[in-house]
Short mmCIF file of C-alpha atoms and ligand atoms in Angstrom, two decimals:
data_model
loop_
_atom_site.label_atom_id
_atom_site.label_comp_id
_atom_site.label_asym_id
_atom_site.label_seq_id
_atom_site.Cartn_x
_atom_site.Cartn_y
_atom_site.Cartn_z
CA MET A 1 102.16 95.50 75.98
CA SER A 2 99.34 98.77 75.86
CA ARG A 3 97.36 99.41 74.05
CA ILE A 4 95.75 102.41 72.55
CA LEU A 5 93.26 102.95 70.80
CA ILE A 6 93.00 105.73 67.18
CA VAL A 7 89.15 107.05 66.42
CA GLU A 8 90.02 107.95 62.71
CA ASP A 9 87.62 108.02 60.10
CA GLU A 10 90.83 108.37 56.91
CA VAL A 11 91.43 105.20 56.52
CA ALA A 12 95.43 106.08 54.99
CA ILE A 13 95.80 108.17 58.24
CA ALA A 14 94.86 105.51 60.73
CA ASP A 15 97.36 102.84 58.85
CA LEU A 16 100.13 104.90 59.36
CA GLU A 17 99.54 105.56 62.62
CA LYS A 18 99.10 101.86 62.99
CA ASP A 19 101.74 100.77 62.31
CA TYR A 20 104.46 102.72 63.45
CA LEU A 21 102.94 102.27 67.07
CA GLU A 22 103.01 98.50 66.09
CA LEU A 23 106.65 98.77 64.95
CA SER A 24 106.73 100.42 67.88
CA GLY A 25 105.59 97.49 70.37
CA PHE A 26 102.86 98.73 71.39
CA GLU A 27 98.94 97.22 70.91
CA ILE A 28 96.46 99.25 68.62
CA GLU A 29 93.12 99.37 67.30
CA ASN A 30 91.46 101.46 65.38
CA ASP A 31 87.81 102.28 64.95
CA GLY A 32 86.10 105.35 63.31
CA LYS A 33 82.67 104.23 63.88
CA SER A 34 82.26 103.20 67.54
CA GLY A 35 84.77 104.56 68.65
CA LEU A 36 83.57 106.76 71.32
CA GLU A 37 81.49 103.75 72.80
CA ARG A 38 84.40 101.63 73.16
CA ALA A 39 86.64 104.09 74.71
CA LEU A 40 84.23 103.85 77.54
CA ASN A 41 83.74 100.56 77.90
CA GLU A 42 86.75 99.30 77.09
CA ASP A 43 90.52 99.61 78.63
CA PHE A 44 92.79 100.77 77.09
CA ASP A 45 95.81 102.99 77.99
CA LEU A 46 95.66 105.59 75.73
CA PHE A 47 93.41 107.74 73.39
CA ILE A 48 94.58 109.22 70.09
CA LEU A 49 91.60 110.90 68.08
CA ASP A 50 91.55 112.72 65.03
CA LEU A 51 89.12 116.11 65.68
CA MET A 52 86.80 115.94 62.91
CA LEU A 53 84.71 112.58 63.43
CA PRO A 54 81.70 111.89 60.51
CA GLU A 55 79.67 111.43 63.80
CA VAL A 56 80.37 112.73 66.76
CA ASP A 57 83.72 115.16 66.78
CA GLY A 58 86.98 114.86 68.69
CA PHE A 59 86.18 117.06 70.69
CA GLU A 60 82.32 115.51 72.50
CA ILE A 61 84.52 112.13 72.78
CA CYS A 62 87.39 114.18 74.70
CA LYS A 63 85.32 115.48 77.15
CA GLN A 64 83.57 112.35 77.63
CA ILE A 65 86.41 110.25 77.93
CA ARG A 66 87.00 112.86 80.24
CA GLU A 67 83.66 112.17 82.61
CA LYS A 68 84.80 109.35 83.48
CA LYS A 69 88.86 108.27 82.74
CA ASN A 70 92.16 110.27 83.45
CA THR A 71 93.99 108.10 80.84
CA PRO A 72 95.80 109.75 78.49
CA ILE A 73 94.30 111.42 75.24
CA LEU A 74 95.77 112.76 71.71
CA MET A 75 94.47 115.01 69.90
CA VAL A 76 94.90 115.08 66.11
CA SER A 77 93.68 117.77 64.16
CA ALA A 78 94.42 119.35 60.43
CA LYS A 79 93.93 122.42 61.66
CA LYS A 80 95.72 124.65 63.60
CA ASP A 81 92.92 126.61 64.55
CA ASP A 82 91.57 124.02 66.09
CA ILE A 83 94.70 124.02 68.62
CA ASP A 84 93.82 126.79 69.71
CA LYS A 85 90.05 125.25 70.17
CA ILE A 86 90.71 122.14 71.70
CA ARG A 87 92.96 124.54 74.34
CA GLY A 88 90.62 126.93 74.91
CA LEU A 89 87.91 125.27 76.10
CA GLY A 90 89.69 123.02 78.20
CA LEU A 91 88.93 119.14 77.76
CA GLY A 92 90.76 117.81 79.25
CA ALA A 93 93.41 116.75 76.56
CA ASP A 94 97.22 115.66 77.21
CA ASP A 95 98.72 116.67 73.61
CA TYR A 96 97.91 117.25 69.99
CA VAL A 97 99.77 116.77 66.87
CA THR A 98 98.82 118.48 63.25
CA LYS A 99 98.21 116.82 60.68
CA PRO A 100 100.68 116.26 58.60
CA PHE A 101 102.64 115.02 60.92
CA SER A 102 105.89 112.50 61.05
CA PRO A 103 105.11 109.49 62.19
CA SER A 104 107.81 109.49 64.27
CA GLU A 105 106.94 112.22 67.33
CA LEU A 106 103.10 110.91 67.53
CA VAL A 107 105.58 107.51 68.60
CA ALA A 108 107.39 109.81 71.11
CA ARG A 109 104.16 112.12 72.24
CA VAL A 110 102.59 108.75 72.55
CA LYS A 111 105.51 106.90 74.79
CA ALA A 112 106.12 110.60 76.81
CA HIS A 113 102.60 110.59 78.36
CA LEU A 114 102.19 106.51 79.15
CA ALA A 115 105.47 106.91 81.11
CA ARG A 116 104.11 110.34 82.49
CA TYR A 117 100.77 108.77 83.43
CA GLU A 118 102.50 105.44 84.50
CA ARG A 119 104.40 106.85 87.47
CA LEU A 120 101.27 109.63 88.07
CA ILE A 121 99.11 106.31 88.63
CA GLY A 122 101.99 104.68 90.08
CA SER A 123 103.00 107.37 93.21
CA ASN A 124 99.15 106.86 94.45
CA THR A 125 99.63 102.77 94.46
CA VAL A 126 98.69 102.28 98.48
CA GLU A 127 102.23 100.93 100.21
CA ASN A 128 102.60 98.21 101.86
CA ASP A 129 102.65 98.36 105.56
CA ILE A 130 105.80 96.67 106.30
CA VAL A 131 107.08 96.33 109.98
CA GLU A 132 111.11 95.99 110.18
CA ILE A 133 112.84 95.05 113.03
CA ARG A 134 116.79 93.24 113.64
CA GLY A 135 116.83 92.07 109.86
CA ILE A 136 113.21 90.85 110.08
CA LYS A 137 110.79 92.56 107.93
CA ILE A 138 107.50 91.78 108.35
CA ASP A 139 105.09 92.86 105.03
CA LYS A 140 101.26 92.44 106.31
CA THR A 141 99.76 94.02 103.92
CA ALA A 142 101.31 90.58 101.45
CA ARG A 143 101.24 89.23 104.88
CA ARG A 144 105.70 88.13 104.32
CA VAL A 145 108.37 87.20 106.59
CA ASN A 146 111.07 88.45 104.91
CA GLY A 147 110.88 88.97 101.12
CA GLU A 148 109.51 84.97 101.34
CA GLU A 149 106.40 82.69 100.40
CA ARG A 150 107.46 80.71 103.18
CA GLN A 151 103.99 79.20 105.35
CA PHE A 152 102.98 81.05 107.76
CA THR A 153 100.23 80.16 109.31
CA THR A 154 97.86 83.14 109.75
CA LYS A 155 98.41 82.62 113.50
CA GLU A 156 101.56 81.58 113.48
CA PHE A 157 101.89 85.22 111.22
CA ASP A 158 99.68 87.51 114.04
CA LEU A 159 101.76 86.47 116.76
CA LEU A 160 104.73 86.90 115.24
CA THR A 161 103.46 90.71 113.57
CA PHE A 162 102.29 91.44 117.15
CA LEU A 163 105.88 90.62 119.07
CA ALA A 164 107.66 92.11 116.58
CA GLU A 165 105.37 95.54 117.09
CA ASN A 166 105.68 95.49 120.61
CA PRO A 167 109.76 94.56 120.76
CA ASN A 168 111.20 94.17 124.63
CA HIS A 169 108.20 93.51 126.13
CA VAL A 170 107.55 90.76 128.21
CA PHE A 171 103.88 88.92 127.65
CA THR A 172 102.25 86.12 129.41
CA LYS A 173 101.46 83.27 127.24
CA GLU A 174 97.76 84.14 128.89
CA GLU A 175 98.29 87.93 127.14
CA LEU A 176 99.75 86.75 123.90
CA PHE A 177 96.31 83.57 123.88
CA ARG A 178 93.84 86.67 124.62
CA LYS A 179 95.42 88.38 121.75
CA ILE A 180 95.35 87.30 119.20
CA TRP A 181 92.70 84.07 119.48
CA ASP A 182 90.39 85.11 120.77
CA MET A 183 88.53 84.22 124.30
CA GLU A 184 85.79 81.95 122.61
CA SER A 185 88.80 80.00 120.87
CA ILE A 186 89.43 76.61 121.21
CA GLY A 187 92.46 75.84 123.00
CA ASP A 188 94.78 77.05 125.69
CA ILE A 189 97.36 78.59 126.38
CA ALA A 190 99.86 75.47 125.35
CA THR A 191 98.95 76.28 121.69
CA VAL A 192 101.24 79.93 121.86
CA THR A 193 103.84 77.44 123.12
CA VAL A 194 103.74 75.44 119.87
CA HIS A 195 103.15 78.62 117.49
CA ILE A 196 106.45 80.08 119.58
CA LYS A 197 108.01 76.47 118.56
CA LYS A 198 107.05 77.27 115.00
CA ILE A 199 107.42 80.70 114.08
CA ARG A 200 111.24 80.06 115.53
CA GLU A 201 111.77 77.08 112.99
CA LYS A 202 111.44 80.11 110.35
CA ILE A 203 112.93 82.62 111.41
CA GLU A 204 115.66 81.81 113.75
CA MET A 205 119.10 80.20 112.36
CA ASN A 206 119.35 77.97 115.95
CA THR A 207 116.12 77.79 117.33
CA ASN A 208 117.88 76.68 121.13
CA LYS A 209 119.70 80.27 120.80
CA PRO A 210 116.65 82.05 119.43
CA GLN A 211 117.93 85.80 118.54
CA TYR A 212 114.34 87.40 117.65
CA ILE A 213 111.21 85.54 120.31
CA GLU A 214 113.41 84.85 123.49
CA THR A 215 111.11 82.71 126.93
CA ILE A 216 111.18 83.91 129.46
CA TRP A 217 111.12 81.15 132.14
CA GLY A 218 108.00 81.41 134.29
CA VAL A 219 106.70 84.67 132.21
CA GLY A 220 106.14 84.35 128.48
CA TYR A 221 108.03 85.54 125.48
CA ARG A 222 109.60 88.85 124.39
CA PHE A 223 110.76 89.82 121.09
CA LYS A 224 114.55 90.54 121.49
CA LEU A 225 115.32 94.98 120.77
CA1 CA B 1 88.87 112.49 60.26
#
């Protein structure tokens, strides 16, 4: 649920905004006094700032929020002239509404800005590193195979990923052991055989006729392309 902070000293207006936004499913905090402090230190999804406030005015609050956050800011003012001032100062407010405004217009604008901001954040998220080969999808970031939480041990996962990233290439057990386990590791090349068996049990339909990781007799293994 989106959380909105209203910084407004007129109780009647603050209550009106709060009522309408709560009806639309938002979580609302109203603070006409220590709004600036809360805006800077707490997590909100949007700010609604009144311009005329008894202590620090809306211009200053807007400026200080922008120095720290990209959260959408909607400014509310009783004077049309102030709108020009908001624009002129380039404070980084996303929108402005003049009093008196219709509550449904306020709600519509809040929704639009939240949606726009979510899209913006969404497009910045880092994509997972995925290896996809012959119907097998290995998500290296989430460490999942085919989207399932099927339990692959760290080494099984690394071994499968390494083979899938180098398809049609035969690796000897020694090479795989060196690559996945380091030289200092306790164990030997039989470890590789055991791990291949475990991987096959998780990805193959029939482990006797492996379709993905082939055994090249006397040499090693190959991920079939
Ligand atoms: Ca005011």
